[in-house]
């Protein structure tokens, strides 16, 4: 669009004696453009263009509503409207969301980079609450990311204790196919009991020390008040919340983790925003320590439960039977991968394979063998020994001598 200054410049050059071709060479405008502006008395106003319909128009109301409800990413919105039938490009979705989303200010940080196979980072994140076994439980997300390839692994848990932390490590190692020389952590009690000035003087959590000594990796602690050293994993926790958890729909904890694993597979197969390379392809360069040749680490996780009067214990929303004679007793569940052993005192009373899902009942017939006969015997004994609540008695009759009744007859004895 021409400005007033450009319009006046063309007319001034013409008044100086330059012809249209000379003005065109001098200003760089086409001869037709010069001719049009010389013939005009005022700066021409371009006609307004009609707005072309966009493929995004049918989805704008949905996008606006989703952005109002949750601060979802453009990539997340793009996937959702693709499932609704949108066949346009990601760019127009991103540009539109940039227009309607309020701008946010992001502070600058310094990023620490690592060489292949050197370091991974681990963190926990709180992700709301979940109702399990009739109780409101905190939901946590464990996440591990490989520093070089940016391969991610995440899983939801109901605890952050040391046993759970170790099991999450084992799951991540299996997912990656190995582990790095060192792993970076926050200063949490499940990892370190007391931090010292020198790394060699740290007092490690004994259970966790046994684990990292078994595998031979080196635990590193994040510098206090310096979260930038764990920036990669902090971003991963936030990414899980924004791109996966936010606005999601799930039926159980198992369903959440099944969908989360699919999400990990997808993001690991897409170019990373920092490296602009695909993590699963860079994984080939990580040179991880292999799991082959290392004896399996035997981890036992303990949970305390009270056996119900119906002879069941509850775990992760499902009910498992135990021998009926232990009804009402306190029990300890020993969890090892998908196997559960139930112990009362020092006696192991039964074992189960942990099943996925929610509100399922796992009943072993032999756990109730003899229960019916015992109930009937108890009922019979109860009837024999029972006492009535009350008793009926007849009216009390007074006994008198016959002489009393003879007196009433009026007869006189001589």
Tab-separated table of C-alpha atoms in Angstrom:
chain	number	residue	atom	x	y	z
A	1	UNK	CA	0.000	0.000	0.000
A	2	UNK	CA	1.354	3.421	-0.998
A	3	UNK	CA	1.920	6.136	1.589
A	4	UNK	CA	1.312	9.836	1.067
A	5	UNK	CA	5.086	10.430	0.927
A	6	UNK	CA	5.541	7.897	-1.907
A	7	UNK	CA	2.609	9.402	-3.817
A	8	UNK	CA	4.056	12.919	-3.561
A	9	UNK	CA	7.572	11.701	-4.492
A	10	UNK	CA	6.327	10.212	-7.777
A	11	UNK	CA	4.473	13.411	-8.666
A	12	UNK	CA	7.516	15.535	-7.746
A	13	UNK	CA	9.791	13.472	-10.026
A	14	UNK	CA	7.284	13.948	-12.828
A	15	UNK	CA	7.279	17.733	-12.266
A	16	UNK	CA	11.088	17.659	-12.523
A	17	UNK	CA	10.685	16.422	-16.110
A	18	UNK	CA	11.213	12.674	-15.701
A	19	UNK	CA	9.038	10.435	-17.842
A	20	UNK	CA	7.230	7.336	-16.623
A	21	UNK	CA	10.071	4.939	-17.544
A	22	UNK	CA	12.652	7.125	-15.778
A	23	UNK	CA	10.443	7.371	-12.671
A	24	UNK	CA	9.996	3.580	-12.751
A	25	UNK	CA	13.764	3.007	-12.829
A	26	UNK	CA	14.332	5.622	-10.117
A	27	UNK	CA	11.727	4.303	-7.671
A	28	UNK	CA	11.563	0.627	-8.587
A	29	UNK	CA	7.804	0.705	-9.180
A	30	UNK	CA	6.252	-0.766	-12.309
A	31	UNK	CA	5.425	1.698	-15.095
A	32	UNK	CA	1.712	0.910	-14.779
A	33	UNK	CA	1.850	1.734	-11.096
A	34	UNK	CA	3.606	5.036	-11.795
A	35	UNK	CA	1.100	5.854	-14.516
A	36	UNK	CA	-1.846	5.107	-12.171
A	37	UNK	CA	-0.547	7.354	-9.397
A	38	UNK	CA	0.271	10.202	-11.794
A	39	UNK	CA	-3.303	10.099	-13.090
A	40	UNK	CA	-4.821	10.040	-9.599
A	41	UNK	CA	-5.581	13.209	-7.676
A	42	UNK	CA	-5.319	11.531	-4.242
A	43	UNK	CA	-3.658	8.431	-2.869
A	44	UNK	CA	-5.808	5.500	-4.053
A	45	UNK	CA	-7.357	3.436	-1.253
A	46	UNK	CA	-7.124	-0.289	-2.006
A	47	UNK	CA	-10.394	-2.158	-2.079
A	48	UNK	CA	-10.980	-4.389	0.936
A	49	UNK	CA	-10.505	-8.042	0.253
A	50	UNK	CA	-13.169	-10.545	1.054
A	51	UNK	CA	-12.162	-12.904	3.839
A	52	UNK	CA	-11.718	-16.426	2.537
A	53	UNK	CA	-13.259	-19.215	4.586
A	54	UNK	CA	-10.740	-21.241	6.567
A	55	UNK	CA	-10.699	-24.972	7.199
A	56	UNK	CA	-10.347	-24.072	10.849
A	57	UNK	CA	-13.640	-22.135	11.059
A	58	UNK	CA	-15.835	-25.112	12.101
A	59	UNK	CA	-13.420	-25.899	14.946
A	60	UNK	CA	-12.772	-22.409	16.332
A	61	UNK	CA	-15.578	-22.569	18.893
A	62	UNK	CA	-14.254	-25.913	20.162
A	63	UNK	CA	-10.691	-24.557	20.334
A	64	UNK	CA	-11.801	-21.460	22.231
A	65	UNK	CA	-13.709	-23.585	24.737
A	66	UNK	CA	-10.771	-25.965	25.276
A	67	UNK	CA	-8.379	-23.034	25.792
A	68	UNK	CA	-10.810	-21.491	28.307
A	69	UNK	CA	-11.098	-24.780	30.202
A	70	UNK	CA	-7.423	-25.822	30.119
A	71	UNK	CA	-4.166	-24.183	28.967
A	72	UNK	CA	-3.611	-26.920	26.377
A	73	UNK	CA	-0.761	-26.809	23.871
A	74	UNK	CA	-1.339	-26.201	20.155
A	75	UNK	CA	-0.063	-29.705	19.396
A	76	UNK	CA	-2.637	-31.204	21.755
A	77	UNK	CA	-5.478	-29.201	20.219
A	78	UNK	CA	-4.277	-30.141	16.728
A	79	UNK	CA	-4.467	-33.858	17.534
A	80	UNK	CA	-7.943	-33.486	19.004
A	81	UNK	CA	-9.462	-31.669	16.017
A	82	UNK	CA	-7.761	-34.090	13.628
A	83	UNK	CA	-9.774	-36.835	15.306
A	84	UNK	CA	-12.863	-34.673	14.689
A	85	UNK	CA	-12.148	-34.502	10.951
A	86	UNK	CA	-9.848	-31.485	10.540
A	87	UNK	CA	-7.490	-32.017	7.580
A	88	UNK	CA	-5.635	-28.696	7.597
A	89	UNK	CA	-2.049	-27.947	8.574
A	90	UNK	CA	-0.669	-27.575	12.083
A	91	UNK	CA	0.580	-24.042	11.317
A	92	UNK	CA	-2.868	-22.452	11.081
A	93	UNK	CA	-3.880	-24.093	14.352
A	94	UNK	CA	-0.740	-22.813	16.079
A	95	UNK	CA	-1.182	-19.280	14.669
A	96	UNK	CA	-4.825	-19.128	15.722
A	97	UNK	CA	-4.101	-20.335	19.261
A	98	UNK	CA	-1.307	-17.765	19.529
A	99	UNK	CA	-3.895	-15.069	18.732
A	100	UNK	CA	-6.463	-16.141	21.333
A	101	UNK	CA	-4.128	-17.229	24.130
A	102	UNK	CA	-2.974	-14.534	26.586
A	103	UNK	CA	0.806	-14.013	26.307
A	104	UNK	CA	2.999	-15.336	29.116
A	105	UNK	CA	6.467	-14.243	30.120
A	106	UNK	CA	9.071	-16.999	30.380
A	107	UNK	CA	12.257	-16.343	32.403
A	108	UNK	CA	15.551	-17.194	30.714
A	109	UNK	CA	17.605	-20.152	31.995
A	110	UNK	CA	20.945	-21.712	31.189
A	111	UNK	CA	20.679	-25.243	29.804
A	112	UNK	CA	23.127	-27.979	30.822
A	113	UNK	CA	23.878	-30.509	28.084
A	114	UNK	CA	25.343	-33.982	28.554
A	115	UNK	CA	27.220	-36.445	26.387
A	116	UNK	CA	25.648	-39.742	25.219
A	117	UNK	CA	25.154	-42.336	27.937
A	118	UNK	CA	26.410	-40.081	30.730
A	119	UNK	CA	23.374	-38.837	32.614
A	120	UNK	CA	19.648	-39.287	33.133
A	121	UNK	CA	17.384	-37.157	35.307
A	122	UNK	CA	14.595	-38.297	37.638
A	123	UNK	CA	11.789	-36.449	39.348
A	124	UNK	CA	8.359	-36.804	40.958
A	125	UNK	CA	5.355	-34.600	40.302
A	126	UNK	CA	2.023	-34.358	42.119
A	127	UNK	CA	-0.940	-34.789	39.776
A	128	UNK	CA	-4.073	-34.358	41.879
A	129	UNK	CA	-5.986	-37.118	43.655
A	130	UNK	CA	-7.517	-40.512	42.928
A	131	UNK	CA	-10.149	-42.539	44.802
A	132	UNK	CA	-8.718	-46.001	45.511
A	133	UNK	CA	-10.059	-48.614	47.940
A	134	UNK	CA	-12.584	-46.110	49.239
A	135	UNK	CA	-9.871	-43.595	50.121
A	136	UNK	CA	-8.784	-40.342	48.502
A	137	UNK	CA	-5.128	-40.874	47.529
A	138	UNK	CA	-2.557	-38.495	46.092
A	139	UNK	CA	-1.545	-39.263	42.518
A	140	UNK	CA	2.148	-38.934	41.632
A	141	UNK	CA	4.017	-39.073	38.354
A	142	UNK	CA	7.504	-40.567	38.162
A	143	UNK	CA	9.525	-39.458	35.156
A	144	UNK	CA	12.977	-40.226	33.818
A	145	UNK	CA	14.628	-38.597	30.786
A	146	UNK	CA	17.921	-39.480	29.108
A	147	UNK	CA	20.040	-36.315	28.908
A	148	UNK	CA	21.416	-36.801	25.406
A	149	UNK	CA	18.635	-38.434	23.396
A	150	UNK	CA	15.745	-36.869	25.383
A	151	UNK	CA	14.002	-40.252	25.550
A	152	UNK	CA	11.236	-40.015	28.158
A	153	UNK	CA	9.575	-42.535	30.440
A	154	UNK	CA	6.753	-41.774	32.886
A	155	UNK	CA	4.371	-43.720	35.114
A	156	UNK	CA	1.693	-42.780	37.649
A	157	UNK	CA	1.913	-44.122	41.216
A	158	UNK	CA	0.087	-43.729	44.529
A	159	UNK	CA	3.278	-43.528	46.587
A	160	UNK	CA	6.769	-42.054	46.436
A	161	UNK	CA	8.388	-44.413	48.933
A	162	UNK	CA	11.738	-46.063	48.253
A	163	UNK	CA	10.261	-49.352	47.043
A	164	UNK	CA	8.062	-47.540	44.531
A	165	UNK	CA	11.010	-45.381	43.424
A	166	UNK	CA	13.135	-48.472	42.775
A	167	UNK	CA	10.358	-50.246	40.886
A	168	UNK	CA	9.893	-47.168	38.676
A	169	UNK	CA	13.636	-47.242	37.921
A	170	UNK	CA	13.432	-50.902	36.933
A	171	UNK	CA	10.498	-50.120	34.636
A	172	UNK	CA	12.396	-47.212	33.040
A	173	UNK	CA	15.571	-49.285	32.544
A	174	UNK	CA	13.538	-51.964	30.793
A	175	UNK	CA	11.786	-49.356	28.618
A	176	UNK	CA	15.088	-47.751	27.533
A	177	UNK	CA	16.943	-51.035	27.235
A	178	UNK	CA	19.616	-49.959	29.715
A	179	UNK	CA	20.707	-47.069	31.943
A	180	UNK	CA	23.235	-44.228	32.080
A	181	UNK	CA	26.459	-43.907	34.077
A	182	UNK	CA	24.845	-41.470	36.508
A	183	UNK	CA	21.354	-40.285	37.420
A	184	UNK	CA	20.484	-36.854	38.827
A	185	UNK	CA	18.017	-36.473	41.734
A	186	UNK	CA	16.512	-33.905	44.046
A	187	UNK	CA	17.498	-34.035	47.711
A	188	UNK	CA	14.713	-36.434	48.725
A	189	UNK	CA	14.791	-38.797	51.717
A	190	UNK	CA	14.091	-41.853	49.581
A	191	UNK	CA	17.476	-41.216	47.921
A	192	UNK	CA	19.665	-39.396	50.472
A	193	UNK	CA	19.154	-39.126	54.222
A	194	UNK	CA	21.799	-36.457	54.820
A	195	UNK	CA	23.620	-34.398	52.226
A	196	UNK	CA	27.294	-33.540	52.840
A	197	UNK	CA	29.653	-31.006	51.289
A	198	UNK	CA	31.527	-33.788	49.516
A	199	UNK	CA	29.634	-36.354	47.445
A	200	UNK	CA	31.564	-39.201	49.038
A	201	UNK	CA	30.253	-38.210	52.470
A	202	UNK	CA	26.537	-38.301	51.604
A	203	UNK	CA	24.441	-40.569	53.808
A	204	UNK	CA	22.348	-42.490	51.290
A	205	UNK	CA	19.049	-44.184	51.975
A	206	UNK	CA	20.203	-47.783	52.715
A	207	UNK	CA	17.530	-49.420	50.580
A	208	UNK	CA	18.261	-47.154	47.623
A	209	UNK	CA	22.020	-47.530	48.105
A	210	UNK	CA	21.620	-51.291	47.814
A	211	UNK	CA	19.798	-50.730	44.521
A	212	UNK	CA	22.267	-48.367	42.834
A	213	UNK	CA	25.202	-50.451	44.087
A	214	UNK	CA	23.632	-53.546	42.528
A	215	UNK	CA	23.424	-51.836	39.106
A	216	UNK	CA	26.610	-49.808	39.404
A	217	UNK	CA	25.328	-46.355	38.425
A	218	UNK	CA	26.304	-43.160	40.279
A	219	UNK	CA	23.581	-41.056	41.949
A	220	UNK	CA	24.090	-37.292	41.662
A	221	UNK	CA	22.254	-34.677	43.708
A	222	UNK	CA	20.859	-31.472	42.253
A	223	UNK	CA	22.512	-28.305	43.542
A	224	UNK	CA	20.326	-26.658	46.201
A	225	UNK	CA	18.214	-23.776	44.915
A	226	UNK	CA	19.400	-24.393	41.357
A	227	UNK	CA	16.531	-26.093	39.495
A	228	UNK	CA	18.141	-25.329	36.117
A	229	UNK	CA	20.421	-28.333	36.575
A	230	UNK	CA	17.284	-30.488	36.324
A	231	UNK	CA	15.585	-28.444	33.642
A	232	UNK	CA	15.085	-31.364	31.263
A	233	UNK	CA	13.119	-33.447	33.753
A	234	UNK	CA	11.186	-30.468	35.120
A	235	UNK	CA	10.041	-29.758	31.580
A	236	UNK	CA	9.029	-33.397	31.179
A	237	UNK	CA	6.817	-33.365	34.284
A	238	UNK	CA	5.140	-30.188	33.050
A	239	UNK	CA	4.780	-31.677	29.575
A	240	UNK	CA	3.012	-34.760	30.967
A	241	UNK	CA	0.574	-32.560	32.858
A	242	UNK	CA	-0.120	-30.232	29.925
A	243	UNK	CA	-0.059	-32.561	26.970
A	244	UNK	CA	-1.366	-35.806	28.472
A	245	UNK	CA	-3.107	-35.469	31.823
A	246	UNK	CA	-4.885	-32.150	31.399
A	247	UNK	CA	-8.441	-32.720	30.200
A	248	UNK	CA	-7.944	-36.489	29.873
A	249	UNK	CA	-10.514	-39.202	30.657
A	250	UNK	CA	-9.547	-42.427	32.455
A	251	UNK	CA	-11.304	-45.395	34.042
A	252	UNK	CA	-8.623	-46.534	36.500
A	253	UNK	CA	-4.963	-46.185	37.451
A	254	UNK	CA	-4.102	-49.065	35.117
A	255	UNK	CA	-5.915	-47.300	32.278
A	256	UNK	CA	-4.026	-44.070	33.019
A	257	UNK	CA	-0.673	-45.853	32.839
A	258	UNK	CA	-1.644	-47.745	29.692
A	259	UNK	CA	-2.513	-44.472	27.947
A	260	UNK	CA	0.588	-42.773	29.395
A	261	UNK	CA	2.852	-45.470	27.932
A	262	UNK	CA	1.244	-44.903	24.518
A	263	UNK	CA	1.868	-41.174	24.976
A	264	UNK	CA	5.566	-41.847	25.763
A	265	UNK	CA	5.881	-43.957	22.616
A	266	UNK	CA	4.394	-41.155	20.550
A	267	UNK	CA	6.448	-38.225	21.902
A	268	UNK	CA	9.651	-40.283	21.698
A	269	UNK	CA	8.968	-40.796	18.002
A	270	UNK	CA	8.516	-37.059	17.279
A	271	UNK	CA	11.250	-34.405	16.846
A	272	UNK	CA	12.265	-32.869	20.157
A	273	UNK	CA	11.781	-29.121	20.507
A	274	UNK	CA	15.402	-28.498	21.552
A	275	UNK	CA	17.442	-30.994	19.572
A	276	UNK	CA	15.044	-31.023	16.571
A	277	UNK	CA	15.834	-34.713	16.295
A	278	UNK	CA	13.754	-37.796	17.075
A	279	UNK	CA	14.633	-39.184	20.549
A	280	UNK	CA	14.143	-42.839	19.638
A	281	UNK	CA	16.682	-42.403	16.820
A	282	UNK	CA	19.206	-40.615	19.067
A	283	UNK	CA	18.772	-43.452	21.570
A	284	UNK	CA	20.980	-45.584	19.312
A	285	UNK	CA	23.880	-43.240	20.168
A	286	UNK	CA	23.336	-43.295	23.951
A	287	UNK	CA	25.520	-46.383	24.545
A	288	UNK	CA	23.557	-47.282	27.661
A	289	UNK	CA	24.790	-49.847	30.145
A	290	UNK	CA	22.988	-53.066	29.140
A	291	UNK	CA	20.742	-55.021	31.470
A	292	UNK	CA	22.054	-58.317	30.099
A	293	UNK	CA	24.471	-59.914	32.525
A	294	UNK	CA	23.111	-58.145	35.617
A	295	UNK	CA	21.203	-60.429	38.016
A	296	UNK	CA	17.545	-59.343	38.429
A	297	UNK	CA	17.100	-57.059	41.392
A	298	UNK	CA	14.709	-58.616	43.913
A	299	UNK	CA	12.446	-55.884	45.211
A	300	UNK	CA	9.700	-56.452	47.748
A	301	UNK	CA	7.193	-53.724	48.450
A	302	UNK	CA	5.066	-53.922	51.594
A	303	UNK	CA	1.496	-52.701	52.097
A	304	UNK	CA	-0.565	-53.008	55.290
A	305	UNK	CA	-4.221	-54.043	55.050
A	306	UNK	CA	-7.001	-55.260	57.342
A	307	UNK	CA	-8.783	-58.427	56.210
A	308	UNK	CA	-12.531	-57.860	55.934
A	309	UNK	CA	-15.135	-60.001	57.696
A	310	UNK	CA	-15.868	-61.561	54.293
A	311	UNK	CA	-12.203	-62.698	54.137
A	312	UNK	CA	-10.992	-60.284	51.439
A	313	UNK	CA	-8.184	-57.747	51.232
A	314	UNK	CA	-8.252	-54.760	48.890
A	315	UNK	CA	-5.379	-53.624	46.665
A	316	UNK	CA	-5.500	-50.956	43.914
A	317	UNK	CA	-9.280	-51.114	43.720
A	318	UNK	CA	-9.583	-54.917	43.420
A	319	UNK	CA	-10.480	-57.469	46.146
A	320	UNK	CA	-8.532	-60.682	46.766
A	321	UNK	CA	-9.696	-63.590	48.934
A	322	UNK	CA	-7.732	-65.041	51.865
A	323	UNK	CA	-8.425	-68.127	54.034
A	324	UNK	CA	-11.593	-67.316	55.991
A	325	UNK	CA	-10.098	-68.106	59.407
A	326	UNK	CA	-8.021	-64.906	59.150
A	327	UNK	CA	-11.049	-62.608	58.772
A	328	UNK	CA	-10.635	-59.387	60.754
A	329	UNK	CA	-6.868	-59.791	61.192
A	330	UNK	CA	-4.144	-57.320	60.194
A	331	UNK	CA	-2.129	-58.454	57.156
A	332	UNK	CA	1.013	-57.408	55.295
A	333	UNK	CA	1.050	-57.543	51.483
A	334	UNK	CA	4.454	-58.247	49.957
A	335	UNK	CA	4.442	-56.980	46.349
A	336	UNK	CA	7.004	-58.089	43.795
A	337	UNK	CA	6.197	-57.035	40.231
A	338	UNK	CA	2.796	-58.660	39.486
A	339	UNK	CA	2.865	-61.094	42.422
A	340	UNK	CA	1.366	-60.477	45.859
A	341	UNK	CA	2.014	-62.555	48.977
A	342	UNK	CA	-0.274	-62.087	52.004
A	343	UNK	CA	1.285	-62.540	55.424
A	344	UNK	CA	-0.322	-62.488	58.882
A	345	UNK	CA	2.342	-62.201	61.521
A	346	UNK	CA	5.110	-64.529	60.376
A	347	UNK	CA	2.747	-66.892	58.516
A	348	UNK	CA	2.286	-66.639	54.742
A	349	UNK	CA	-1.413	-67.390	54.282
A	350	UNK	CA	-1.833	-67.082	50.482
A	351	UNK	CA	-0.554	-65.463	47.282
A	352	UNK	CA	-2.179	-63.887	44.227
A	353	UNK	CA	-1.253	-62.603	40.780
A	354	UNK	CA	-2.123	-58.900	40.671
A	355	UNK	CA	-4.751	-58.276	38.007
A	356	UNK	CA	-5.379	-55.034	36.094
A	357	UNK	CA	-8.663	-53.180	36.139
A	358	UNK	CA	-10.938	-51.876	38.877
A	359	UNK	CA	-13.632	-53.320	41.175
A	360	UNK	CA	-12.726	-56.912	40.293
A	361	UNK	CA	-13.077	-59.779	42.792
A	362	UNK	CA	-10.460	-62.544	42.771
A	363	UNK	CA	-11.807	-65.493	44.758
A	364	UNK	CA	-9.994	-68.753	45.490
A	365	UNK	CA	-12.504	-71.532	46.238
A	366	UNK	CA	-10.261	-73.306	48.740
A	367	UNK	CA	-10.092	-70.171	50.891
A	368	UNK	CA	-13.723	-70.793	51.869
A	369	UNK	CA	-13.623	-74.594	52.125
A	370	UNK	CA	-15.382	-75.676	55.356
A	371	UNK	CA	-16.811	-72.223	56.029
A	372	UNK	CA	-20.452	-73.246	55.437
A	373	UNK	CA	-20.195	-76.273	57.754
A	374	UNK	CA	-18.616	-74.125	60.451
A	375	UNK	CA	-21.331	-71.494	60.114
A	376	UNK	CA	-24.068	-74.160	60.418
A	377	UNK	CA	-22.378	-75.716	63.459
A	378	UNK	CA	-22.089	-72.342	65.122
A	379	UNK	CA	-25.748	-71.635	64.408
A	380	UNK	CA	-26.803	-74.961	65.921
A	381	UNK	CA	-24.739	-74.360	69.032
A	382	UNK	CA	-26.201	-70.925	69.288
A	383	UNK	CA	-29.771	-72.291	69.187
A	384	UNK	CA	-29.007	-74.894	71.899
A	385	UNK	CA	-27.345	-72.454	74.207
A	386	UNK	CA	-29.743	-69.628	73.628
A	387	UNK	CA	-32.072	-68.431	76.423
A	388	UNK	CA	-35.575	-67.030	75.830
A	389	UNK	CA	-35.981	-63.329	76.183
A	390	UNK	CA	-39.007	-63.800	78.535
A	391	UNK	CA	-41.327	-66.498	80.100
A	392	UNK	CA	-45.064	-66.777	80.703
A	393	UNK	CA	-46.478	-67.772	84.145
A	394	UNK	CA	-50.095	-68.499	85.267
A	395	UNK	CA	-52.022	-66.578	87.969
A	396	UNK	CA	-51.085	-67.399	91.574
A	397	UNK	CA	-53.859	-69.410	93.414
A	398	UNK	CA	-54.328	-69.122	97.160
A	399	UNK	CA	-54.741	-72.449	99.024
A	400	UNK	CA	-57.240	-72.411	102.000
A	401	UNK	CA	-58.320	-75.171	104.478
A	402	UNK	CA	-61.752	-76.830	103.948
A	403	UNK	CA	-63.073	-75.396	107.202
A	404	UNK	CA	-63.076	-71.970	105.619
A	405	UNK	CA	-65.336	-73.089	102.795
A	406	UNK	CA	-67.665	-75.000	105.203
A	407	UNK	CA	-68.219	-71.788	107.108
A	408	UNK	CA	-69.451	-70.087	103.939
A	409	UNK	CA	-72.016	-72.916	103.369
A	410	UNK	CA	-74.033	-71.960	106.504
A	411	UNK	CA	-74.076	-75.440	107.980
A	412	UNK	CA	-73.700	-75.725	111.728
A	413	UNK	CA	-72.060	-78.749	113.151
A	414	UNK	CA	-73.313	-80.043	116.482
